[in-house]
């Protein structure tokens, strides 16, 4: 049993790299299908406008500046910055970047003190106009400039442990228990004691040898 536990520990430790070697990230964004009405209800804000400037603040993060034409939901200024998790270095598969100088409808979600959106929230202007009330004018403010300076968003919180780390912890735990059982079995056996099941009975029935120092018995 102890040998089997030791072999199990070795197998578990050898299998750990295979778990990580076969894991691959998702290759596409997975979206829950929603109607334009559902998107508008879930959104924190929605508007129609045009991208007038954009700035990559990190390899995987871009901020686009929109000139807001009309607001369907929420309270927005004439200029709004939208942080999008996509850039020249890649980013989220759900990231989206709108084309420059094109009138588009945008559904927004709060991200700290700013705004963000994703590819699961894409909606056409015609569909948004069909389910939203008539748009109102944005709050008065300075018009956006093509060279607008975009503030750097706060750093995102680090993600928790992934499933790979949890699996590795379980594998290491199983291996440790198996090795501990093996070592405990070896150290608990007294030295010089024959293993259980040994058939070595040599000399068990031989009479004890006489001591030559003992005096001879009386003669008759």
PDB file of C-alpha atoms in Angstrom:
ATOM      1  CA  UNK A   1       0.000   0.000   0.000  1.00  0.00           C
ATOM      2  CA  UNK A   2       2.829   2.367   0.840  1.00  0.00           C
ATOM      3  CA  UNK A   3       4.537   1.682  -2.476  1.00  0.00           C
ATOM      4  CA  UNK A   4       1.267   2.382  -4.265  1.00  0.00           C
ATOM      5  CA  UNK A   5       0.953   5.716  -2.421  1.00  0.00           C
ATOM      6  CA  UNK A   6       4.475   6.682  -3.433  1.00  0.00           C
ATOM      7  CA  UNK A   7       3.766   5.792  -7.062  1.00  0.00           C
ATOM      8  CA  UNK A   8       0.573   7.892  -6.914  1.00  0.00           C
ATOM      9  CA  UNK A   9       2.553  10.891  -5.687  1.00  0.00           C
ATOM     10  CA  UNK A  10       4.972  10.613  -8.601  1.00  0.00           C
ATOM     11  CA  UNK A  11       2.143  10.282 -11.130  1.00  0.00           C
ATOM     12  CA  UNK A  12       0.340  13.326  -9.712  1.00  0.00           C
ATOM     13  CA  UNK A  13       3.432  15.498  -9.839  1.00  0.00           C
ATOM     14  CA  UNK A  14       4.195  14.417 -13.410  1.00  0.00           C
ATOM     15  CA  UNK A  15       0.615  15.138 -14.472  1.00  0.00           C
ATOM     16  CA  UNK A  16       0.638  18.718 -13.159  1.00  0.00           C
ATOM     17  CA  UNK A  17       2.502  20.241 -16.145  1.00  0.00           C
ATOM     18  CA  UNK A  18       0.077  18.544 -18.534  1.00  0.00           C
ATOM     19  CA  UNK A  19      -2.825  20.426 -16.960  1.00  0.00           C
ATOM     20  CA  UNK A  20      -1.229  23.752 -17.810  1.00  0.00           C
ATOM     21  CA  UNK A  21       0.189  22.645 -21.138  1.00  0.00           C
ATOM     22  CA  UNK A  22      -3.243  21.770 -22.509  1.00  0.00           C
ATOM     23  CA  UNK A  23      -5.041  24.866 -21.196  1.00  0.00           C
ATOM     24  CA  UNK A  24      -5.759  27.497 -23.847  1.00  0.00           C
ATOM     25  CA  UNK A  25      -7.498  30.857 -23.475  1.00  0.00           C
ATOM     26  CA  UNK A  26     -10.882  31.498 -24.989  1.00  0.00           C
ATOM     27  CA  UNK A  27     -10.521  32.465 -28.623  1.00  0.00           C
ATOM     28  CA  UNK A  28     -13.671  34.586 -28.875  1.00  0.00           C
ATOM     29  CA  UNK A  29     -15.959  36.736 -26.777  1.00  0.00           C
ATOM     30  CA  UNK A  30     -18.978  34.895 -25.418  1.00  0.00           C
ATOM     31  CA  UNK A  31     -22.083  37.085 -25.342  1.00  0.00           C
ATOM     32  CA  UNK A  32     -25.558  36.513 -23.953  1.00  0.00           C
ATOM     33  CA  UNK A  33     -28.032  37.453 -26.713  1.00  0.00           C
ATOM     34  CA  UNK A  34     -30.005  40.563 -25.743  1.00  0.00           C
ATOM     35  CA  UNK A  35     -32.480  42.726 -27.585  1.00  0.00           C
ATOM     36  CA  UNK A  36     -31.880  46.481 -28.018  1.00  0.00           C
ATOM     37  CA  UNK A  37     -34.511  47.087 -25.338  1.00  0.00           C
ATOM     38  CA  UNK A  38     -32.686  44.816 -22.872  1.00  0.00           C
ATOM     39  CA  UNK A  39     -29.354  46.482 -23.667  1.00  0.00           C
ATOM     40  CA  UNK A  40     -30.839  49.912 -23.002  1.00  0.00           C
ATOM     41  CA  UNK A  41     -32.376  48.771 -19.718  1.00  0.00           C
ATOM     42  CA  UNK A  42     -29.077  47.331 -18.456  1.00  0.00           C
ATOM     43  CA  UNK A  43     -26.984  50.289 -19.616  1.00  0.00           C
ATOM     44  CA  UNK A  44     -25.919  53.160 -17.347  1.00  0.00           C
ATOM     45  CA  UNK A  45     -26.031  55.552 -20.293  1.00  0.00           C
ATOM     46  CA  UNK A  46     -26.551  55.569 -24.059  1.00  0.00           C
ATOM     47  CA  UNK A  47     -25.959  58.188 -26.727  1.00  0.00           C
ATOM     48  CA  UNK A  48     -25.381  58.890 -30.380  1.00  0.00           C
ATOM     49  CA  UNK A  49     -22.151  60.590 -31.358  1.00  0.00           C
ATOM     50  CA  UNK A  50     -18.894  60.550 -33.310  1.00  0.00           C
ATOM     51  CA  UNK A  51     -15.328  59.565 -32.387  1.00  0.00           C
ATOM     52  CA  UNK A  52     -13.164  62.687 -32.693  1.00  0.00           C
ATOM     53  CA  UNK A  53     -10.005  61.457 -30.955  1.00  0.00           C
ATOM     54  CA  UNK A  54      -8.437  58.352 -29.488  1.00  0.00           C
ATOM     55  CA  UNK A  55      -5.385  57.617 -27.406  1.00  0.00           C
ATOM     56  CA  UNK A  56      -3.723  54.352 -26.496  1.00  0.00           C
ATOM     57  CA  UNK A  57      -2.712  54.636 -22.857  1.00  0.00           C
ATOM     58  CA  UNK A  58      -1.466  51.040 -22.533  1.00  0.00           C
ATOM     59  CA  UNK A  59      -0.702  48.260 -25.042  1.00  0.00           C
ATOM     60  CA  UNK A  60      -4.118  46.743 -24.323  1.00  0.00           C
ATOM     61  CA  UNK A  61      -6.149  49.841 -23.425  1.00  0.00           C
ATOM     62  CA  UNK A  62      -7.473  52.633 -25.639  1.00  0.00           C
ATOM     63  CA  UNK A  63      -9.597  55.665 -24.758  1.00  0.00           C
ATOM     64  CA  UNK A  64     -11.854  57.113 -27.444  1.00  0.00           C
ATOM     65  CA  UNK A  65     -13.246  60.628 -27.157  1.00  0.00           C
ATOM     66  CA  UNK A  66     -16.780  61.098 -28.513  1.00  0.00           C
ATOM     67  CA  UNK A  67     -18.587  64.260 -29.504  1.00  0.00           C
ATOM     68  CA  UNK A  68     -22.054  63.593 -28.070  1.00  0.00           C
ATOM     69  CA  UNK A  69     -24.914  64.571 -30.348  1.00  0.00           C
ATOM     70  CA  UNK A  70     -27.902  63.210 -28.438  1.00  0.00           C
ATOM     71  CA  UNK A  71     -28.405  61.337 -25.170  1.00  0.00           C
ATOM     72  CA  UNK A  72     -30.881  58.445 -24.975  1.00  0.00           C
ATOM     73  CA  UNK A  73     -30.209  57.573 -21.329  1.00  0.00           C
ATOM     74  CA  UNK A  74     -28.254  59.131 -18.464  1.00  0.00           C
ATOM     75  CA  UNK A  75     -26.633  62.534 -18.112  1.00  0.00           C
ATOM     76  CA  UNK A  76     -23.625  63.146 -20.373  1.00  0.00           C
ATOM     77  CA  UNK A  77     -21.512  66.122 -21.312  1.00  0.00           C
ATOM     78  CA  UNK A  78     -20.904  67.250 -24.864  1.00  0.00           C
ATOM     79  CA  UNK A  79     -17.657  65.259 -24.733  1.00  0.00           C
ATOM     80  CA  UNK A  80     -17.281  61.799 -23.222  1.00  0.00           C
ATOM     81  CA  UNK A  81     -14.256  59.507 -22.916  1.00  0.00           C
ATOM     82  CA  UNK A  82     -14.857  55.775 -23.281  1.00  0.00           C
ATOM     83  CA  UNK A  83     -12.191  53.342 -22.035  1.00  0.00           C
ATOM     84  CA  UNK A  84     -11.974  50.223 -24.180  1.00  0.00           C
ATOM     85  CA  UNK A  85      -9.883  47.089 -23.343  1.00  0.00           C
ATOM     86  CA  UNK A  86      -8.181  46.832 -26.739  1.00  0.00           C
ATOM     87  CA  UNK A  87      -5.005  48.179 -28.313  1.00  0.00           C
ATOM     88  CA  UNK A  88      -2.008  47.445 -30.532  1.00  0.00           C
ATOM     89  CA  UNK A  89      -0.834  44.827 -28.018  1.00  0.00           C
ATOM     90  CA  UNK A  90      -4.154  42.973 -28.011  1.00  0.00           C
ATOM     91  CA  UNK A  91      -6.571  43.047 -25.096  1.00  0.00           C
ATOM     92  CA  UNK A  92      -9.924  41.573 -24.211  1.00  0.00           C
ATOM     93  CA  UNK A  93     -11.711  39.583 -26.904  1.00  0.00           C
ATOM     94  CA  UNK A  94     -14.820  41.571 -25.904  1.00  0.00           C
ATOM     95  CA  UNK A  95     -13.127  44.917 -26.557  1.00  0.00           C
ATOM     96  CA  UNK A  96     -14.481  47.172 -29.279  1.00  0.00           C
ATOM     97  CA  UNK A  97     -13.154  50.309 -30.989  1.00  0.00           C
ATOM     98  CA  UNK A  98     -15.472  52.530 -33.029  1.00  0.00           C
ATOM     99  CA  UNK A  99     -14.385  54.019 -36.372  1.00  0.00           C
ATOM    100  CA  UNK A 100     -13.389  57.682 -36.571  1.00  0.00           C
ATOM    101  CA  UNK A 101     -15.779  60.278 -38.010  1.00  0.00           C
ATOM    102  CA  UNK A 102     -18.722  57.875 -38.096  1.00  0.00           C
ATOM    103  CA  UNK A 103     -22.052  58.523 -36.407  1.00  0.00           C
ATOM    104  CA  UNK A 104     -22.735  55.586 -34.073  1.00  0.00           C
ATOM    105  CA  UNK A 105     -24.951  54.575 -31.168  1.00  0.00           C
ATOM    106  CA  UNK A 106     -23.044  53.645 -27.999  1.00  0.00           C
ATOM    107  CA  UNK A 107     -24.264  51.841 -24.885  1.00  0.00           C
ATOM    108  CA  UNK A 108     -22.174  52.713 -21.804  1.00  0.00           C
ATOM    109  CA  UNK A 109     -21.414  51.126 -18.444  1.00  0.00           C
ATOM    110  CA  UNK A 110     -19.785  52.715 -15.439  1.00  0.00           C
ATOM    111  CA  UNK A 111     -16.117  51.869 -14.783  1.00  0.00           C
ATOM    112  CA  UNK A 112     -14.971  53.691 -11.668  1.00  0.00           C
ATOM    113  CA  UNK A 113     -15.352  57.392 -12.452  1.00  0.00           C
ATOM    114  CA  UNK A 114     -15.411  56.790 -16.208  1.00  0.00           C
ATOM    115  CA  UNK A 115     -17.217  54.867 -18.908  1.00  0.00           C
ATOM    116  CA  UNK A 116     -16.640  51.663 -20.870  1.00  0.00           C
ATOM    117  CA  UNK A 117     -18.442  49.422 -23.352  1.00  0.00           C
ATOM    118  CA  UNK A 118     -17.926  46.052 -25.063  1.00  0.00           C
ATOM    119  CA  UNK A 119     -18.684  44.157 -28.231  1.00  0.00           C
ATOM    120  CA  UNK A 120     -21.639  42.407 -26.584  1.00  0.00           C
ATOM    121  CA  UNK A 121     -23.380  45.791 -26.358  1.00  0.00           C
ATOM    122  CA  UNK A 122     -23.165  46.788 -30.010  1.00  0.00           C
ATOM    123  CA  UNK A 123     -26.448  48.172 -31.295  1.00  0.00           C
ATOM    124  CA  UNK A 124     -27.387  50.044 -34.418  1.00  0.00           C
ATOM    125  CA  UNK A 125     -28.671  53.603 -34.228  1.00  0.00           C
ATOM    126  CA  UNK A 126     -31.947  52.584 -35.892  1.00  0.00           C
ATOM    127  CA  UNK A 127     -32.577  49.809 -33.341  1.00  0.00           C
ATOM    128  CA  UNK A 128     -31.765  52.101 -30.420  1.00  0.00           C
ATOM    129  CA  UNK A 129     -34.026  54.857 -31.724  1.00  0.00           C
ATOM    130  CA  UNK A 130     -36.846  52.297 -32.054  1.00  0.00           C
ATOM    131  CA  UNK A 131     -36.819  51.374 -28.329  1.00  0.00           C
ATOM    132  CA  UNK A 132     -35.520  54.550 -26.655  1.00  0.00           C
ATOM    133  CA  UNK A 133     -37.273  57.813 -26.012  1.00  0.00           C
ATOM    134  CA  UNK A 134     -36.352  60.796 -28.131  1.00  0.00           C
ATOM    135  CA  UNK A 135     -32.756  61.819 -27.360  1.00  0.00           C
ATOM    136  CA  UNK A 136     -32.102  65.003 -25.412  1.00  0.00           C
ATOM    137  CA  UNK A 137     -29.208  67.393 -25.703  1.00  0.00           C
ATOM    138  CA  UNK A 138     -26.040  66.741 -23.674  1.00  0.00           C
ATOM    139  CA  UNK A 139     -25.168  68.997 -20.769  1.00  0.00           C
ATOM    140  CA  UNK A 140     -23.478  72.224 -21.830  1.00  0.00           C
ATOM    141  CA  UNK A 141     -19.724  72.093 -21.798  1.00  0.00           C
ATOM    142  CA  UNK A 142     -16.640  72.621 -23.969  1.00  0.00           C
ATOM    143  CA  UNK A 143     -16.707  70.918 -27.346  1.00  0.00           C
ATOM    144  CA  UNK A 144     -14.274  68.012 -27.694  1.00  0.00           C
ATOM    145  CA  UNK A 145     -11.012  68.659 -29.490  1.00  0.00           C
ATOM    146  CA  UNK A 146      -9.316  66.192 -31.868  1.00  0.00           C
ATOM    147  CA  UNK A 147      -6.191  66.539 -29.694  1.00  0.00           C
ATOM    148  CA  UNK A 148      -8.044  66.066 -26.430  1.00  0.00           C
ATOM    149  CA  UNK A 149      -5.882  64.848 -23.530  1.00  0.00           C
ATOM    150  CA  UNK A 150      -7.361  61.695 -22.080  1.00  0.00           C
ATOM    151  CA  UNK A 151      -6.815  61.049 -18.358  1.00  0.00           C
ATOM    152  CA  UNK A 152      -5.298  57.695 -17.435  1.00  0.00           C
ATOM    153  CA  UNK A 153      -7.914  55.422 -15.845  1.00  0.00           C
ATOM    154  CA  UNK A 154      -7.269  53.899 -12.407  1.00  0.00           C
ATOM    155  CA  UNK A 155      -5.365  50.590 -12.477  1.00  0.00           C
ATOM    156  CA  UNK A 156      -7.592  47.568 -12.669  1.00  0.00           C
ATOM    157  CA  UNK A 157      -7.664  45.276  -9.672  1.00  0.00           C
ATOM    158  CA  UNK A 158      -5.575  42.140 -10.032  1.00  0.00           C
ATOM    159  CA  UNK A 159      -7.623  39.009 -10.794  1.00  0.00           C
ATOM    160  CA  UNK A 160      -7.985  36.244  -8.207  1.00  0.00           C
ATOM    161  CA  UNK A 161      -6.500  32.797  -8.497  1.00  0.00           C
ATOM    162  CA  UNK A 162      -7.342  31.067 -11.756  1.00  0.00           C
ATOM    163  CA  UNK A 163      -8.536  27.500 -12.045  1.00  0.00           C
ATOM    164  CA  UNK A 164      -5.013  26.419 -12.993  1.00  0.00           C
ATOM    165  CA  UNK A 165      -3.674  27.561  -9.614  1.00  0.00           C
ATOM    166  CA  UNK A 166      -6.483  25.739  -7.791  1.00  0.00           C
ATOM    167  CA  UNK A 167      -5.827  22.507  -9.718  1.00  0.00           C
ATOM    168  CA  UNK A 168      -2.081  22.756  -9.063  1.00  0.00           C
ATOM    169  CA  UNK A 169      -2.733  23.258  -5.341  1.00  0.00           C
ATOM    170  CA  UNK A 170      -4.913  20.140  -5.225  1.00  0.00           C
ATOM    171  CA  UNK A 171      -2.333  18.074  -7.104  1.00  0.00           C
ATOM    172  CA  UNK A 172       0.482  19.178  -4.806  1.00  0.00           C
ATOM    173  CA  UNK A 173      -1.699  18.456  -1.762  1.00  0.00           C
ATOM    174  CA  UNK A 174      -2.461  14.918  -2.915  1.00  0.00           C
ATOM    175  CA  UNK A 175       1.211  14.281  -3.631  1.00  0.00           C
ATOM    176  CA  UNK A 176       2.231  15.598  -0.223  1.00  0.00           C
ATOM    177  CA  UNK A 177      -0.265  13.359   1.578  1.00  0.00           C
ATOM    178  CA  UNK A 178       0.909  10.300  -0.359  1.00  0.00           C
ATOM    179  CA  UNK A 179       4.587  10.996   0.402  1.00  0.00           C
ATOM    180  CA  UNK A 180       3.816  11.645   4.085  1.00  0.00           C
ATOM    181  CA  UNK A 181       2.025   8.287   4.362  1.00  0.00           C
ATOM    182  CA  UNK A 182       4.958   6.536   2.711  1.00  0.00           C
ATOM    183  CA  UNK A 183       7.561   8.127   5.006  1.00  0.00           C
ATOM    184  CA  UNK A 184       5.445   7.551   8.102  1.00  0.00           C
ATOM    185  CA  UNK A 185       5.149   3.846   7.298  1.00  0.00           C
ATOM    186  CA  UNK A 186       8.892   3.471   6.900  1.00  0.00           C
ATOM    187  CA  UNK A 187       9.848   5.388  10.053  1.00  0.00           C
ATOM    188  CA  UNK A 188       7.230   3.601  12.206  1.00  0.00           C
ATOM    189  CA  UNK A 189       8.747   0.107  11.704  1.00  0.00           C
ATOM    190  CA  UNK A 190      11.269  -0.834  14.517  1.00  0.00           C
ATOM    191  CA  UNK A 191      14.823  -1.483  13.406  1.00  0.00           C
ATOM    192  CA  UNK A 192      15.805  -5.150  13.264  1.00  0.00           C
ATOM    193  CA  UNK A 193      12.200  -6.293  13.191  1.00  0.00           C
ATOM    194  CA  UNK A 194      11.357  -8.572  10.368  1.00  0.00           C
ATOM    195  CA  UNK A 195       8.646  -7.271   8.087  1.00  0.00           C
ATOM    196  CA  UNK A 196       5.135  -8.573   8.597  1.00  0.00           C
ATOM    197  CA  UNK A 197       4.676 -11.902   6.828  1.00  0.00           C
ATOM    198  CA  UNK A 198       8.365 -12.898   7.027  1.00  0.00           C
ATOM    199  CA  UNK A 199       8.973 -16.691   6.997  1.00  0.00           C
ATOM    200  CA  UNK A 200      12.399 -16.554   8.638  1.00  0.00           C
ATOM    201  CA  UNK A 201      12.052 -19.017  11.607  1.00  0.00           C
ATOM    202  CA  UNK A 202      15.555 -20.390  11.566  1.00  0.00           C
ATOM    203  CA  UNK A 203      16.675 -21.578  15.041  1.00  0.00           C
ATOM    204  CA  UNK A 204      13.218 -21.173  16.576  1.00  0.00           C
ATOM    205  CA  UNK A 205      13.109 -24.836  17.771  1.00  0.00           C
ATOM    206  CA  UNK A 206      16.811 -25.355  18.669  1.00  0.00           C
ATOM    207  CA  UNK A 207      17.535 -25.821  22.400  1.00  0.00           C
ATOM    208  CA  UNK A 208      19.674 -23.179  24.054  1.00  0.00           C
ATOM    209  CA  UNK A 209      23.378 -23.884  23.955  1.00  0.00           C
ATOM    210  CA  UNK A 210      24.978 -24.835  27.282  1.00  0.00           C
ATOM    211  CA  UNK A 211      27.376 -22.418  28.881  1.00  0.00           C
ATOM    212  CA  UNK A 212      30.880 -23.981  29.175  1.00  0.00           C
ATOM    213  CA  UNK A 213      31.371 -22.087  32.429  1.00  0.00           C
ATOM    214  CA  UNK A 214      28.565 -23.955  34.148  1.00  0.00           C
ATOM    215  CA  UNK A 215      29.777 -26.661  36.564  1.00  0.00           C
ATOM    216  CA  UNK A 216      28.993 -30.255  35.574  1.00  0.00           C
ATOM    217  CA  UNK A 217      26.098 -31.873  37.268  1.00  0.00           C
ATOM    218  CA  UNK A 218      26.511 -34.510  39.994  1.00  0.00           C
ATOM    219  CA  UNK A 219      27.532 -37.991  38.869  1.00  0.00           C
ATOM    220  CA  UNK A 220      26.102 -41.107  40.178  1.00  0.00           C
TER     221      UNK A 220
END
